[in-house]
XYZ file of C-alpha atoms in Angstrom:
513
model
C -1.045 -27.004 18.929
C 0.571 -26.820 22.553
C 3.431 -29.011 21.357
C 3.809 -27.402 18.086
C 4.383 -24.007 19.761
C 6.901 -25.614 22.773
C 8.852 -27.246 19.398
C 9.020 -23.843 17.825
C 9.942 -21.854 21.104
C 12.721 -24.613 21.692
C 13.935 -24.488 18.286
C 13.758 -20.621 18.134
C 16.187 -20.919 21.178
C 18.388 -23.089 19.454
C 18.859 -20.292 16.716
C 19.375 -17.536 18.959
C 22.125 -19.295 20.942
C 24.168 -20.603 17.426
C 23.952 -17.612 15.747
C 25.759 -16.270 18.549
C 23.240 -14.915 20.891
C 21.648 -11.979 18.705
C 20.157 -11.357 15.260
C 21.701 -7.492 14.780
C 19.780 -5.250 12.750
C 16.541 -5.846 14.823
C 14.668 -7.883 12.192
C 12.688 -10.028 13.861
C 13.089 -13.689 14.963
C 12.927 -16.920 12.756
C 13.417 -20.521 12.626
C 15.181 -21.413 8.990
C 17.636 -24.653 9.072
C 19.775 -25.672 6.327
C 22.498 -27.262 5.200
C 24.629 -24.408 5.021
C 27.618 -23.792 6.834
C 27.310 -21.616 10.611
C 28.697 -18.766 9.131
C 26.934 -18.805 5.950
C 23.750 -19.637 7.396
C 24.021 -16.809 9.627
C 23.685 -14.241 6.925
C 21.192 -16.306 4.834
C 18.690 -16.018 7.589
C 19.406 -11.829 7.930
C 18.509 -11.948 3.703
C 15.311 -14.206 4.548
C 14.259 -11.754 7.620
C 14.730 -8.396 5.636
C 12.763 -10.187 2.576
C 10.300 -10.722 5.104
C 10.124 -6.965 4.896
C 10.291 -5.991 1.130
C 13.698 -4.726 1.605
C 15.046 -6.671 -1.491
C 17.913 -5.345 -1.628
C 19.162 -5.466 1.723
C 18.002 -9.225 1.416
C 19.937 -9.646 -2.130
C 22.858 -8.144 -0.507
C 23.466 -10.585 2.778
C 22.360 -13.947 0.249
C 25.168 -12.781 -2.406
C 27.284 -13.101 0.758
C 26.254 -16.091 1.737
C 26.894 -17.414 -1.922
C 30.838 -16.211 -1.264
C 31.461 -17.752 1.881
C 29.749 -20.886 0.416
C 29.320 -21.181 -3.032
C 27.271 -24.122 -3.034
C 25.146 -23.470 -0.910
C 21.702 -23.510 -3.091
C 18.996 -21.767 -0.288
C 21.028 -18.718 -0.937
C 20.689 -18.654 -4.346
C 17.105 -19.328 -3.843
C 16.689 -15.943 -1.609
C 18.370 -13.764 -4.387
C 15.904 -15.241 -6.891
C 13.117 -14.759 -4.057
C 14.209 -11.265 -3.858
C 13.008 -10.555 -7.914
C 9.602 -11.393 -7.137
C 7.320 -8.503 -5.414
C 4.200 -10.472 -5.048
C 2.062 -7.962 -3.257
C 3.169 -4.970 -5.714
C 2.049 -7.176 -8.890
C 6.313 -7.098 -10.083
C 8.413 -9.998 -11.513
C 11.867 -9.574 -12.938
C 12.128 -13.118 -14.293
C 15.617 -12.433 -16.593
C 17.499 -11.209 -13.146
C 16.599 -13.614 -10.897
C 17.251 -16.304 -13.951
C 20.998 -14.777 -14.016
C 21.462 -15.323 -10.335
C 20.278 -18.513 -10.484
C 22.745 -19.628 -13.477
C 25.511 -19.189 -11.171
C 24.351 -21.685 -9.104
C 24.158 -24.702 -12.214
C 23.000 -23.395 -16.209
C 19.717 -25.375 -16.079
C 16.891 -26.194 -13.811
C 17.786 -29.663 -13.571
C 21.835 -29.035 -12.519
C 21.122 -26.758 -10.073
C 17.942 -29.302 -8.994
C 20.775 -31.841 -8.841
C 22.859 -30.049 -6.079
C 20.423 -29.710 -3.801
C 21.260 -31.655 -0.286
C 18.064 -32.390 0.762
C 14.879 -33.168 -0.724
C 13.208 -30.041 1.595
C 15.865 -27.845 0.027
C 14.837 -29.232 -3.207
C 11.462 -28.381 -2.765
C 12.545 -24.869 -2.329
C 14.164 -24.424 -5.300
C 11.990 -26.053 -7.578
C 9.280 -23.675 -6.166
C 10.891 -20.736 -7.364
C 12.580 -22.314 -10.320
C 8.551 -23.013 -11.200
C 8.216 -19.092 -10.096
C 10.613 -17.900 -12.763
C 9.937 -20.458 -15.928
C 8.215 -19.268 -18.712
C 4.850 -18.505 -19.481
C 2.434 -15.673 -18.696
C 3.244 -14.421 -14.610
C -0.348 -15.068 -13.751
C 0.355 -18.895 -14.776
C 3.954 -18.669 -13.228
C 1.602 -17.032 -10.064
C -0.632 -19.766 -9.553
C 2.038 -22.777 -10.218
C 4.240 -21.031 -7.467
C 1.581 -21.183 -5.143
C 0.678 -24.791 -5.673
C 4.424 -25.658 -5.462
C 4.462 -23.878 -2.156
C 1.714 -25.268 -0.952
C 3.119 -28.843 -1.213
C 6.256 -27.682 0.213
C 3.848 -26.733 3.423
C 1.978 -29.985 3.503
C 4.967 -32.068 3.016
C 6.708 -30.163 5.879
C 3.785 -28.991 8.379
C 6.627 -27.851 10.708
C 8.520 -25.549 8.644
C 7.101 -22.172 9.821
C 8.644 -20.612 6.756
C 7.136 -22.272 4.343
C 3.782 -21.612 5.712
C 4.608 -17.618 5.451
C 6.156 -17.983 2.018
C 2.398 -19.807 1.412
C 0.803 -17.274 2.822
C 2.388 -14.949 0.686
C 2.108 -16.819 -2.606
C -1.171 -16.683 -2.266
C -1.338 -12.999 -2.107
C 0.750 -12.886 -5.450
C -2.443 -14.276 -7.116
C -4.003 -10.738 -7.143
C -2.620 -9.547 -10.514
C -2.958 -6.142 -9.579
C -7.007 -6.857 -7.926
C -7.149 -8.212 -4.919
C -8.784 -12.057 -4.329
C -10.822 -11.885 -1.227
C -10.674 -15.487 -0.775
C -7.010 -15.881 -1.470
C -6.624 -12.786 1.221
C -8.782 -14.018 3.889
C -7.105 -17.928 3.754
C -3.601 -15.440 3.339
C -4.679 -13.989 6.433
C -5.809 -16.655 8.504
C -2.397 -18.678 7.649
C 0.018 -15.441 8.342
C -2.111 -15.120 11.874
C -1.670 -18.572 12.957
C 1.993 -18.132 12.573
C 1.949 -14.715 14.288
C -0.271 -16.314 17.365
C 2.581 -19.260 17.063
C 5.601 -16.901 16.818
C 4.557 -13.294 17.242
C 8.591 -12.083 16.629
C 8.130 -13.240 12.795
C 8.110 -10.489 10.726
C 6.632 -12.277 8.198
C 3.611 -13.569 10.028
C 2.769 -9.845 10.677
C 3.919 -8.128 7.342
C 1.052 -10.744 5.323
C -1.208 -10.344 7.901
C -1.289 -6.725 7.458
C -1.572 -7.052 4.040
C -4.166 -9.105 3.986
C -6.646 -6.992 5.715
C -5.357 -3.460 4.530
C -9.010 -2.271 3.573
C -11.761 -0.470 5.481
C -13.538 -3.211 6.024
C -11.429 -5.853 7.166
C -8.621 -3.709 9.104
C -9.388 -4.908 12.798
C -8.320 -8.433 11.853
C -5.103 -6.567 11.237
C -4.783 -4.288 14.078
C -3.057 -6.598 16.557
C 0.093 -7.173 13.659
C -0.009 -3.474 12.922
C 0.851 -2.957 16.577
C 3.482 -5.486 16.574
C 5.066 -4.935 13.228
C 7.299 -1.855 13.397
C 8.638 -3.370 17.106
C 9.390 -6.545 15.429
C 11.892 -5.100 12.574
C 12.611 -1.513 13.629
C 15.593 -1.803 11.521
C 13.475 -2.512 8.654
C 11.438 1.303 7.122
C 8.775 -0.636 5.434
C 7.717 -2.340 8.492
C 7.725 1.449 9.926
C 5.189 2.227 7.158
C 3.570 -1.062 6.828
C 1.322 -0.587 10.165
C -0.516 2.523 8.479
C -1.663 0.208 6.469
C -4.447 -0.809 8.530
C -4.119 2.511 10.484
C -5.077 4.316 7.593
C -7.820 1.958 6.931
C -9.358 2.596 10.388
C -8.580 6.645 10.166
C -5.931 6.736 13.025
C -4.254 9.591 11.945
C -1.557 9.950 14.652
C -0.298 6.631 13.979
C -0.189 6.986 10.318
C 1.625 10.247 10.331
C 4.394 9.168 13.061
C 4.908 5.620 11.589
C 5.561 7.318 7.998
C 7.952 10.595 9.673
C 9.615 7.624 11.062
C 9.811 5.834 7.530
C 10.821 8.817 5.633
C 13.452 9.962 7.898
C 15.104 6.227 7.387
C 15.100 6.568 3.620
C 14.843 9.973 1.751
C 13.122 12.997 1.536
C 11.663 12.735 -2.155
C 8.312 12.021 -3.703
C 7.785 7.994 -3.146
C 5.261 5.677 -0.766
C 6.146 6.846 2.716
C 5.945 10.904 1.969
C 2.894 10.135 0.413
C 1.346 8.702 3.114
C 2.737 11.089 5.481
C 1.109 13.748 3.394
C -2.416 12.738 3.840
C -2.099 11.450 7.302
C -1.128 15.027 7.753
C -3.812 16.357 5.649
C -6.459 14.489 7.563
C -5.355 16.225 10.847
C -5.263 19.386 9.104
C -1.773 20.143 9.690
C -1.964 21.644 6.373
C 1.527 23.692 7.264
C 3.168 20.568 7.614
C 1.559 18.855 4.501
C 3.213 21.498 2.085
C 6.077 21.662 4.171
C 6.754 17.717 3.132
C 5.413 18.288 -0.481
C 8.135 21.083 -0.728
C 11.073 18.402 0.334
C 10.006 16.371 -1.924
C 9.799 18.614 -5.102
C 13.098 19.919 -4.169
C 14.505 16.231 -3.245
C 13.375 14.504 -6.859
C 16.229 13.974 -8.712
C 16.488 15.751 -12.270
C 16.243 12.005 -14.010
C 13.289 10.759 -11.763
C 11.659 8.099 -12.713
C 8.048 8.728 -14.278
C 6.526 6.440 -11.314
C 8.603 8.702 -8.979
C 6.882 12.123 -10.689
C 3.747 10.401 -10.813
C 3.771 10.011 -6.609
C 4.525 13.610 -6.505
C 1.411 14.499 -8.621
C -0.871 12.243 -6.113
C 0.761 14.010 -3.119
C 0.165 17.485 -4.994
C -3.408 16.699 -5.955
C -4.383 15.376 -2.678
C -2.989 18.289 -1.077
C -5.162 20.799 -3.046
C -8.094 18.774 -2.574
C -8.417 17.939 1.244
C -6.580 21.829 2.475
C -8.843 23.805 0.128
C -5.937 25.429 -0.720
C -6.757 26.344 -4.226
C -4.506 28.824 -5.227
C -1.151 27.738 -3.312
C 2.146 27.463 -5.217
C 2.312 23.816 -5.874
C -0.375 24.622 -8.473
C 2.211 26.193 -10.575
C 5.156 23.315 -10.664
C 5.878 21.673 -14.038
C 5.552 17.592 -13.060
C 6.417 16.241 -16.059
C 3.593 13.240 -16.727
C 4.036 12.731 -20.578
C 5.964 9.009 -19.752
C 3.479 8.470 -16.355
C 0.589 6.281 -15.902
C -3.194 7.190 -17.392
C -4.225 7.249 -13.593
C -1.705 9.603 -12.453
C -2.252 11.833 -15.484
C -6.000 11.715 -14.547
C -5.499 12.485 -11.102
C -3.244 15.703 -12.153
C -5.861 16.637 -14.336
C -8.419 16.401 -11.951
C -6.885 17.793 -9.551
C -5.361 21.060 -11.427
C -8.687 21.541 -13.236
C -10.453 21.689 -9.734
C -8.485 23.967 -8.443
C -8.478 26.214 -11.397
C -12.703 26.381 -11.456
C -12.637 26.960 -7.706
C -10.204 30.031 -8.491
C -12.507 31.201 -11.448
C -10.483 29.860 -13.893
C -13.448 28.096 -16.007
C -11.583 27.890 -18.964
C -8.651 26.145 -17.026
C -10.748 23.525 -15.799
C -12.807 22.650 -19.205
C -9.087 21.947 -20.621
C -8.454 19.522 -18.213
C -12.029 18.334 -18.432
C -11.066 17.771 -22.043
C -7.679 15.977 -20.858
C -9.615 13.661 -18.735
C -12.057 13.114 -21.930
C -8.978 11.875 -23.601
C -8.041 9.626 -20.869
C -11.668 8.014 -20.262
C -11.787 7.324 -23.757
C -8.463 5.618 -24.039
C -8.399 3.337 -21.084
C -6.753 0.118 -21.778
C -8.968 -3.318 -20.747
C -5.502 -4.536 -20.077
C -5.586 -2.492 -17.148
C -6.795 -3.042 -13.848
C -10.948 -1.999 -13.198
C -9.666 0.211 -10.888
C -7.275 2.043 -13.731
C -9.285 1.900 -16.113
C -12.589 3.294 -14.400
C -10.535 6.329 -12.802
C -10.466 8.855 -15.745
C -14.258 7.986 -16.154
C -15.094 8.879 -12.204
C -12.750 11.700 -11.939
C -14.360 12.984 -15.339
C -17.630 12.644 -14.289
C -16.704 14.803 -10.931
C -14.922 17.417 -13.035
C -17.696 17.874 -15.387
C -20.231 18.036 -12.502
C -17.978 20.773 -10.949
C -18.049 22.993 -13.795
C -22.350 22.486 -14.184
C -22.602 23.636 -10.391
C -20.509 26.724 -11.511
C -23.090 27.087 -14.342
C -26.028 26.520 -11.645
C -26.905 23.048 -13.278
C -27.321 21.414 -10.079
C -29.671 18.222 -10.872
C -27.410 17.804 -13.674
C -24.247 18.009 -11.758
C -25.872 15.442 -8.866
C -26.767 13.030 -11.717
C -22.946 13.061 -12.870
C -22.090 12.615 -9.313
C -24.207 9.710 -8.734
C -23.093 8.063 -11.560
C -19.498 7.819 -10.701
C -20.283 6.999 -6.989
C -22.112 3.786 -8.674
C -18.314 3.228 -11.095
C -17.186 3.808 -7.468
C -19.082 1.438 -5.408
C -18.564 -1.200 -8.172
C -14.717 -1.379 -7.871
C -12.780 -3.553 -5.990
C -11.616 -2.365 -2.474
C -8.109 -0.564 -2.219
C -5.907 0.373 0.341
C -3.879 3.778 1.371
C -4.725 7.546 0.278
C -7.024 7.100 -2.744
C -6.375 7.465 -6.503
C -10.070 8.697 -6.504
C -8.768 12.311 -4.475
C -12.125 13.463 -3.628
C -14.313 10.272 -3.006
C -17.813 10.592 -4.988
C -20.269 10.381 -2.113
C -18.408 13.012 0.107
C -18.688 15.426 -3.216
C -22.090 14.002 -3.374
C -23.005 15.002 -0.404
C -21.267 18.305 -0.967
C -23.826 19.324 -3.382
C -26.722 18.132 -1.671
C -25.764 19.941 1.178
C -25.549 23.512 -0.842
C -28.744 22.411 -2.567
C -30.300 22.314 0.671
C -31.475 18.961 0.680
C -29.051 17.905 3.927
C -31.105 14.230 4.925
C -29.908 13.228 1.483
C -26.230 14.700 2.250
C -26.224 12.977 5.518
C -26.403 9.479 3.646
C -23.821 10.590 1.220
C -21.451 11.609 3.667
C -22.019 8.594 5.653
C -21.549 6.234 2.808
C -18.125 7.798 2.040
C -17.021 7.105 6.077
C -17.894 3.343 5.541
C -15.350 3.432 2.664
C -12.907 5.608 4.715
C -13.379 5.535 7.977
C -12.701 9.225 9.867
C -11.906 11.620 6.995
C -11.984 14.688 7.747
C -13.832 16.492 4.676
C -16.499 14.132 5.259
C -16.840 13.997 8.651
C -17.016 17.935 8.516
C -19.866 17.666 5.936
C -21.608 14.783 8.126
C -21.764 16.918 10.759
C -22.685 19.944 9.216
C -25.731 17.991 7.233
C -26.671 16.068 10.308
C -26.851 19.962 11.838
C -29.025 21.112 8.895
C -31.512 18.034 9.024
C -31.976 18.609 12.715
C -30.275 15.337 13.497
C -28.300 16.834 16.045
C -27.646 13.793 18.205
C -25.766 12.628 14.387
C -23.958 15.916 14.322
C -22.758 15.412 17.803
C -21.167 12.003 17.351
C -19.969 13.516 13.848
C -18.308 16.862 15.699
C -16.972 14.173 17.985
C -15.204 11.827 15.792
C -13.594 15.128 14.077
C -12.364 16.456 17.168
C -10.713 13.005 17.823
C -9.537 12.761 13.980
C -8.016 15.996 14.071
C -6.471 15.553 18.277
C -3.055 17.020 16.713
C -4.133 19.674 14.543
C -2.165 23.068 15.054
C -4.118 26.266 15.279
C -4.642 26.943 11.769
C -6.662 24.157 11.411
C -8.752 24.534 14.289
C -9.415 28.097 13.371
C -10.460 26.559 10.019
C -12.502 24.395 11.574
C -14.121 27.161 13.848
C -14.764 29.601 11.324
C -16.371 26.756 9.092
């Protein structure tokens, strides 16, 4: 291991000093020989570092002009087609990354016949494997056995290794593989002990252990990342990843304000995180203030996965500020085109609001909405997908019971879809489920004065997200009630700490609560 490190530090050296002393935009530092020309080269390794970082099209831009200056040169073509695959986000845009390839030879086998060395050959027929036909999950699984003997074959070829890594993330198919993301994980953090500039080697590492439970195996990357590739915004937002996952709220909202102010102001990923880091510290002014931007920043032909992030920020806004009856409730977010989940959450959302208002009638028509939506969920979805409108029904419909003082019946409903809950696979980032089941379980078992019960409720929803601040409120306000005041202490405690930047409103919330 000592030599292999001294090799790479020698050969990372030798990059610096011939690509002519500096790698400008920060991006990170890698070690990526070819047979491509100096000056070619030079931007071919910019495209490989920002596809390190999901910016494709930063990436797509310095390979195409790497292609000009030398149009032969086949790893270039290989990072545009690289760029058409988002592994992580479950995407695959097989017929463009097929028409950049056909400019380097018309079929797999001429443009396998150009290839200078049998490494870069091993490259290309990786992704040409990526791209042929046949179902993606196939195309998935073939890539990552293609990659894999590209590592073997070539144990010194620190790339490869991170483009393993990441292959073997792509096998989630929209639900994550635990064992795929732990050996993802402990690949990308070998190469991050080996070379802890590579972008890479964080970016999969974080991504790896984005959930609750495994997020300190990713702290140490999250740390790193956004020094590594300042120039790059999704390695601003890419630490809250596991900063959200571990409920450090200060992080999450200043790596995100950094994110957003690099990119745009609209509804998209980074606002949306911003939005509940905010929310959790109960800078509620600052929430809508972002929420507002956004509305006003969506352009008039949005796309429906654009409208659909602005319904999430909307509905997660209502639910953690309390803020039943504020203006956003009234915007027309067109949904007809969106997703069944977003549509649920919307629903959900808007119909809680509306019974906490008094508006029963409201809510039992989007109780009825979500009806529809449970009952049309598509097992061609993921079990996250399709169990949403079923949970968020379940909540709605025990909402409107505890408004007609049917308590036990309400608690039953709750249970249930904090079972559908428990049962799903782990996610990462502000939930689709807006208010998690065992914090509204606990909720009600709290006004029904049974607060032992509410305790374990609340508790349960910190192990799935660690420092909220609705449900460390409740915990320590049932610990208080049970007499478990040592409980309410370390509960008051962790809020406090949760909520270290909150502005006056919120502690005067907080007080009067």
């Amino acid at each position: 291991m000592h030599t292999r490190r001294l090799t790479l530090v020698l050969l990372l050296l030798a990059s610096v000093v011939s690509s002519g002393g500096a790698q400008e935009p920060r991006l990170g530092t890698i070690y990526f020989p070819t047979s491509g020309s100096p000056v070619a080269q030079q931007h071919f390794v910019r495209g490989v570092l920002y596809l390190h970082s999901f910016e494709y099209e930063d990436a797509r831009d310095a390979f195409r002009t790497a292609q000009e200056l030398e149009p032969g040169f086949i790893m270039a073509y290989w990072g545009e087609a690289m760029t058409r695959n988002h592994p992580v986000w479950n995407r695959r845009y097989r017929s463009e990354a097929l028409a950049g390839l056909t400019r380097l030879g018309r079929t797999t086998e001429e443009r396998l016949a150009t290839a200078p060395t049998e490494r870069e050959r091993l490259y290309l027929l990786a992704v040409e494997t990526l791209f042929a036909e046949g179902p993606k999950a196939g195309r998935d699984t073939a890539y990552m056995y293609a990659m894999q003997d590209l590592m073997l074959r070539y144990p010194e070829d620190m790339e490869a290794q991170a483009f393993y890594a990441l292959s073997l993330l792509g096998l989630n198919q929209g639900v994550r593989d635990y064992g795929a993301y732990m050996k993802a994980g402990a690949l990308a953090g070998d190469l991050f002990r080996i070379n802890p500039d590579h972008p890479g080697a964080a970016h999969y590492t974080i991504h790896s252990f984005d959930d609750a439970i495994h997020a300190p195996l990713g702290l140490r990357a999250a740390w790193a990342y956004s020094d590594i590739a300042p120039a790059a915004p999704h390695a601003q937002h890419m630490t809250s990843h596991i900063f959200l996952a571990l409920g450090m709220w200060d992080q999450v909202v200043a790596r995100n304000e950094t994110a957003v102010e690099n990119t745009h102001r609209g509804p998209g990923h980074y606002s949306a995180w911003l939005v509940y880091g905010l929310l959790q510290e109960g800078r509620y002014r600052d929430a809508v203030d972002v929420l507002v931007a956004a509305w006003a920043n969506m352009p008039s032909d949005s796309r429906p996965g654009t409208r659909a992030y602005l319904a999430r920020m909307r509905a997660h806004y209502l639910v953690n500020s309390e803020r039943w009856n504020d203006q956003v409730t009234t915007w027309d977010i067109p949904l007809a085109d969106a997703s069944p989940s977003a549509r649920a959450i919307d629903a959900f959302a808007l119909g809680y609001s509306a019974l906490e208002i008094g508006k029963r009638e409201t809510a039992a028509h989007f109780l009825r909405e979500l009806e529809s939506l449970a009952a049309e969920a598509d097992s061609g979805e993921t079990p996250n997908a399709r169990a949403l409108p079923e949970i968020l029904r379940l909540q709605l419909e025990a909402v409107l019971w505890v408004d007609g003082n049917r308590l036990d019946a309400a608690v039953l409903n709750v249970r249930k879809a904090a079972r559908l809950e428990d049962g799903l696979p782990l996610e990462f980032g502000p939930p689709d489920i807006v208010k998690p089941s065992h914090e509204l379980l606990g909720e009600l078992l709290l006004e029904m004065g049974r607060p032992t019960e509410a305790v374990r409720a609340f508790e349960a929803a910190l192990r799935l997200a660690p420092r909220r601040s609705l449900s460390l409120l409740g915990l320590s306000r049932a610990a208080e009630a049970a007499g478990a005041y040592a409980a309410a202490a370390r509960a008051q405690a962790r809020l406090d700490l949760a909520w270290s930047d909150a502005d006056a409103e919120a502690r005067a919330r907080l007080a009067r609560d």
